[in-house]
Amino acid sequence: MTLDVPSRLKAMTREPDERLWSISIDDVDLSVRTLNALKNCGVRTLYDAQVSLINRQLHKQRGIGRKAVNEVKEIIAYAKATLPPPPEVVRHNRRLQLNSLLLAYETHVLALYTYQRGEVSVDSDIDLGASIIKRKASIEKVRKLILAYADGE
Amino acid sequence: MAVDIKLNVMVDIQRLLDALEDALADKFELDGVGPRSDDEEQRDVDAAKEEASVRVDLIRTRIMYTATKHLKG
């Protein structure tokens, strides 16, 4: 089954985040009680903690109450917010950025044709010559941005 | 990205942007064509409009693909 990007991003929030593999529970600011309870359950990293949360295993563990669960959730949310975004999100954002550039390019090109054909209302205050020059400059500018994008800048 | 690949990508995108401009020009011209009294002629105009629209989308997709395929991440 192929999901569209927003659905995939939504689904990702329910999937364990592999970026959390590298974060040991010893390195985050958990209370001693919660830390010990997690260690007793075999949880070593935030990834383990997240998997246990998703599977709802953590809630069933001895010594882990609602307060501890919320503490773990908060720490995971904080860690995820401070880590670089996952590649999927980076790719999606890049595509959005390029899409916006292409839309801007098309808009400027179509506006240029409209001006070049003199298709503006007679009582309009638009200075056709100046508008054409301005649109051509905008087209050139967006072209350069698209090329810079493809260049990886 | 290796220099020669990068150069090819840049050339491809320049070419595709030019093609997009041409396709947009065609689409613009065709959008300005009013309704025809002759049915066959109207069908030809509609088909040409559809074709121009598809061409714009195709070139757009091609640009998206060319511009992103070599990017890391």
GROMACS .gro file of C-alpha atoms in nm:
model
  226
    1MET     CA    1   0.000   0.000   0.000
    2THR     CA    2   0.138   0.341  -0.091
    3LEU     CA    3   0.053   0.631   0.138
    4ASP     CA    4   0.071   0.996   0.044
    5VAL     CA    5   0.333   1.206   0.222
    6PRO     CA    6   0.107   1.362   0.492
    7SER     CA    7  -0.027   1.015   0.580
    8ARG     CA    8   0.327   0.875   0.589
    9LEU     CA    9   0.437   1.158   0.818
   10LYS     CA   10   0.138   1.092   1.044
   11ALA     CA   11   0.215   0.720   1.051
   12MET     CA   12   0.578   0.798   1.137
   13THR     CA   13   0.467   0.950   1.469
   14ARG     CA   14   0.335   0.605   1.566
   15GLU     CA   15   0.649   0.428   1.450
   16PRO     CA   16   0.963   0.411   1.662
   17ASP     CA   17   1.203   0.685   1.563
   18GLU     CA   18   1.538   0.525   1.474
   19ARG     CA   19   1.722   0.847   1.551
   20LEU     CA   20   1.657   0.768   1.920
   21TRP     CA   21   1.883   0.459   1.901
   22SER     CA   22   2.186   0.665   1.990
   23ILE     CA   23   2.041   0.824   2.303
   24SER     CA   24   2.097   0.631   2.622
   25ILE     CA   25   1.844   0.683   2.902
   26ASP     CA   26   2.143   0.764   3.125
   27ASP     CA   27   2.214   1.071   2.914
   28VAL     CA   28   1.874   1.235   2.949
   29ASP     CA   29   1.719   1.423   3.235
   30LEU     CA   30   1.496   1.156   3.389
   31SER     CA   31   1.414   1.126   3.757
   32VAL     CA   32   1.614   0.856   3.940
   33ARG     CA   33   1.295   0.665   4.014
   34THR     CA   34   1.187   0.655   3.648
   35LEU     CA   35   1.542   0.580   3.532
   36ASN     CA   36   1.569   0.281   3.765
   37ALA     CA   37   1.224   0.156   3.672
   38LEU     CA   38   1.314   0.174   3.302
   39LYS     CA   39   1.643  -0.011   3.360
   40ASN     CA   40   1.459  -0.282   3.550
   41CYS     CA   41   1.239  -0.330   3.241
   42GLY     CA   42   1.543  -0.371   3.017
   43VAL     CA   43   1.509  -0.030   2.856
   44ARG     CA   44   1.851   0.109   2.764
   45THR     CA   45   1.786   0.375   2.502
   46LEU     CA   46   1.509   0.623   2.423
   47TYR     CA   47   1.433   0.403   2.123
   48ASP     CA   48   1.360   0.108   2.356
   49ALA     CA   49   1.144   0.338   2.567
   50GLN     CA   50   0.950   0.454   2.263
   51VAL     CA   51   0.895   0.098   2.139
   52SER     CA   52   0.764   0.003   2.485
   53LEU     CA   53   0.534   0.304   2.481
   54ILE     CA   54   0.398   0.223   2.134
   55ASN     CA   55   0.341  -0.143   2.228
   56ARG     CA   56   0.186  -0.022   2.554
   57GLN     CA   57   0.426  -0.252   2.741
   58LEU     CA   58   0.571   0.027   2.952
   59HIS     CA   59   0.237   0.103   3.114
   60LYS     CA   60   0.218  -0.253   3.245
   61GLN     CA   61   0.561  -0.254   3.408
   62ARG     CA   62   0.600  -0.257   3.782
   63GLY     CA   63   0.710   0.079   3.923
   64ILE     CA   64   0.598   0.274   3.617
   65GLY     CA   65   0.289   0.479   3.675
   66ARG     CA   66   0.118   0.748   3.474
   67LYS     CA   67   0.362   1.013   3.597
   68ALA     CA   68   0.664   0.813   3.478
   69VAL     CA   69   0.499   0.743   3.142
   70ASN     CA   70   0.437   1.114   3.093
   71GLU     CA   71   0.794   1.190   3.194
   72VAL     CA   72   0.924   0.945   2.932
   73LYS     CA   73   0.689   1.085   2.667
   74GLU     CA   74   0.810   1.439   2.739
   75ILE     CA   75   1.176   1.337   2.722
   76ILE     CA   76   1.118   1.157   2.389
   77ALA     CA   77   0.931   1.456   2.245
   78TYR     CA   78   1.212   1.688   2.355
   79ALA     CA   79   1.482   1.460   2.211
   80LYS     CA   80   1.296   1.432   1.879
   81ALA     CA   81   1.257   1.808   1.860
   82THR     CA   82   1.627   1.867   1.913
   83LEU     CA   83   1.747   1.601   1.668
   84PRO     CA   84   1.787   1.686   1.299
   85PRO     CA   85   1.466   1.607   1.105
   86PRO     CA   86   1.438   1.258   0.952
   87PRO     CA   87   1.548   1.225   0.585
   88GLU     CA   88   1.188   1.172   0.476
   89VAL     CA   89   1.086   1.511   0.616
   90VAL     CA   90   1.395   1.678   0.466
   91ARG     CA   91   1.311   1.530   0.123
   92HIS     CA   92   0.946   1.634   0.154
   93ASN     CA   93   1.044   1.992   0.248
   94ARG     CA   94   1.289   2.009  -0.042
   95ARG     CA   95   1.020   1.902  -0.286
   96LEU     CA   96   0.781   2.162  -0.143
   97GLN     CA   97   1.050   2.426  -0.184
   98LEU     CA   98   1.114   2.331  -0.547
   99ASN     CA   99   0.741   2.313  -0.615
  100SER     CA  100   0.700   2.669  -0.484
  101LEU     CA  101   0.985   2.788  -0.704
  102LEU     CA  102   0.832   2.626  -1.011
  103LEU     CA  103   0.493   2.780  -0.935
  104ALA     CA  104   0.657   3.122  -0.899
  105TYR     CA  105   0.838   3.064  -1.230
  106GLU     CA  106   0.515   2.972  -1.411
  107THR     CA  107   0.331   3.269  -1.260
  108HIS     CA  108   0.597   3.514  -1.378
  109VAL     CA  109   0.611   3.357  -1.726
  110LEU     CA  110   0.233   3.375  -1.769
  111ALA     CA  111   0.224   3.733  -1.640
  112LEU     CA  112   0.497   3.824  -1.890
  113TYR     CA  113   0.294   3.680  -2.179
  114THR     CA  114  -0.011   3.874  -2.062
  115TYR     CA  115   0.189   4.198  -2.059
  116GLN     CA  116   0.363   4.124  -2.389
  117ARG     CA  117   0.026   4.077  -2.557
  118GLY     CA  118  -0.100   4.395  -2.399
  119GLU     CA  119  -0.377   4.199  -2.227
  120VAL     CA  120  -0.431   4.442  -1.942
  121SER     CA  121  -0.741   4.654  -1.903
  122VAL     CA  122  -0.730   4.995  -2.075
  123ASP     CA  123  -0.802   5.191  -1.759
  124SER     CA  124  -0.529   5.006  -1.567
  125ASP     CA  125  -0.242   5.217  -1.433
  126ILE     CA  126   0.013   4.947  -1.521
  127ASP     CA  127   0.320   5.070  -1.706
  128LEU     CA  128   0.358   4.782  -1.955
  129GLY     CA  129   0.723   4.847  -2.041
  130ALA     CA  130   0.829   4.859  -1.677
  131SER     CA  131   0.618   4.555  -1.588
  132ILE     CA  132   0.773   4.350  -1.867
  133ILE     CA  133   1.125   4.439  -1.751
  134LYS     CA  134   1.030   4.358  -1.390
  135ARG     CA  135   0.879   4.020  -1.483
  136LYS     CA  136   1.180   3.925  -1.696
  137ALA     CA  137   1.406   4.005  -1.400
  138SER     CA  138   1.184   3.793  -1.171
  139ILE     CA  139   1.196   3.501  -1.417
  140GLU     CA  140   1.576   3.520  -1.424
  141LYS     CA  141   1.590   3.537  -1.045
  142VAL     CA  142   1.366   3.230  -0.996
  143ARG     CA  143   1.562   3.043  -1.266
  144LYS     CA  144   1.880   3.103  -1.069
  145LEU     CA  145   1.711   2.987  -0.747
  146ILE     CA  146   1.595   2.665  -0.916
  147LEU     CA  147   1.948   2.601  -1.046
  148ALA     CA  148   2.096   2.677  -0.703
  149TYR     CA  149   1.847   2.432  -0.553
  150ALA     CA  150   1.952   2.158  -0.796
  151ASP     CA  151   2.313   2.243  -0.716
  152GLY     CA  152   2.238   2.146  -0.354
  153GLU     CA  153   2.278   2.497  -0.212
  154MET     CA  154   2.795   1.532  -0.661
  155ALA     CA  155   3.077   1.492  -0.916
  156VAL     CA  156   3.148   1.800  -1.125
  157ASP     CA  157   3.050   1.642  -1.460
  158ILE     CA  158   2.722   1.507  -1.321
  159LYS     CA  159   2.648   1.844  -1.164
  160LEU     CA  160   2.716   2.020  -1.494
  161ASN     CA  161   2.485   1.780  -1.679
  162VAL     CA  162   2.210   1.838  -1.422
  163MET     CA  163   2.246   2.216  -1.463
  164VAL     CA  164   2.232   2.190  -1.843
  165ASP     CA  165   1.931   1.956  -1.824
  166ILE     CA  166   1.744   2.193  -1.594
  167GLN     CA  167   1.821   2.496  -1.812
  168ARG     CA  168   1.687   2.303  -2.111
  169LEU     CA  169   1.379   2.187  -1.920
  170LEU     CA  170   1.304   2.540  -1.795
  171ASP     CA  171   1.321   2.663  -2.154
  172ALA     CA  172   1.087   2.379  -2.256
  173LEU     CA  173   0.852   2.471  -1.970
  174GLU     CA  174   0.843   2.830  -2.094
  175ASP     CA  175   0.756   2.710  -2.447
  176ALA     CA  176   0.489   2.475  -2.314
  177LEU     CA  177   0.341   2.754  -2.104
  178ALA     CA  178   0.339   2.980  -2.410
  179ASP     CA  179   0.146   2.715  -2.607
  180LYS     CA  180  -0.096   2.666  -2.319
  181PHE     CA  181  -0.141   3.042  -2.291
  182GLU     CA  182  -0.213   3.077  -2.663
  183LEU     CA  183  -0.458   2.786  -2.661
  184ASP     CA  184  -0.639   2.913  -2.351
  185GLY     CA  185  -0.710   3.228  -2.549
  186VAL     CA  186  -0.885   3.033  -2.827
  187GLY     CA  187  -1.259   3.088  -2.798
  188PRO     CA  188  -1.538   2.835  -2.865
  189ARG     CA  189  -1.571   2.708  -3.223
  190SER     CA  190  -1.894   2.663  -3.411
  191ASP     CA  191  -1.763   2.356  -3.595
  192ASP     CA  192  -1.770   2.043  -3.376
  193GLU     CA  193  -1.465   1.884  -3.529
  194GLU     CA  194  -1.266   2.203  -3.493
  195GLN     CA  195  -1.380   2.234  -3.130
  196ARG     CA  196  -1.265   1.878  -3.061
  197ASP     CA  197  -0.924   1.959  -3.210
  198VAL     CA  198  -0.894   2.270  -2.993
  199ASP     CA  199  -0.993   2.077  -2.680
  200ALA     CA  200  -0.745   1.802  -2.761
  201ALA     CA  201  -0.469   2.058  -2.819
  202LYS     CA  202  -0.552   2.230  -2.487
  203GLU     CA  203  -0.539   1.896  -2.307
  204GLU     CA  204  -0.210   1.809  -2.475
  205ALA     CA  205  -0.054   2.145  -2.380
  206SER     CA  206  -0.166   2.100  -2.021
  207VAL     CA  207  -0.022   1.749  -2.003
  208ARG     CA  208   0.305   1.874  -2.154
  209VAL     CA  209   0.338   2.140  -1.883
  210ASP     CA  210   0.278   1.880  -1.610
  211LEU     CA  211   0.522   1.638  -1.769
  212ILE     CA  212   0.802   1.894  -1.791
  213ARG     CA  213   0.730   2.003  -1.434
  214THR     CA  214   0.763   1.643  -1.313
  215ARG     CA  215   1.081   1.603  -1.514
  216ILE     CA  216   1.231   1.915  -1.352
  217MET     CA  217   1.136   1.791  -1.004
  218TYR     CA  218   1.298   1.456  -1.076
  219THR     CA  219   1.613   1.598  -1.236
  220ALA     CA  220   1.664   1.857  -0.963
  221THR     CA  221   1.621   1.614  -0.674
  222LYS     CA  222   1.766   1.282  -0.794
  223HIS     CA  223   2.127   1.371  -0.713
  224LEU     CA  224   2.063   1.551  -0.387
  225LYS     CA  225   2.158   1.373  -0.070
  226GLY     CA  226   1.919   1.335   0.222
   0.00000   0.00000   0.00000
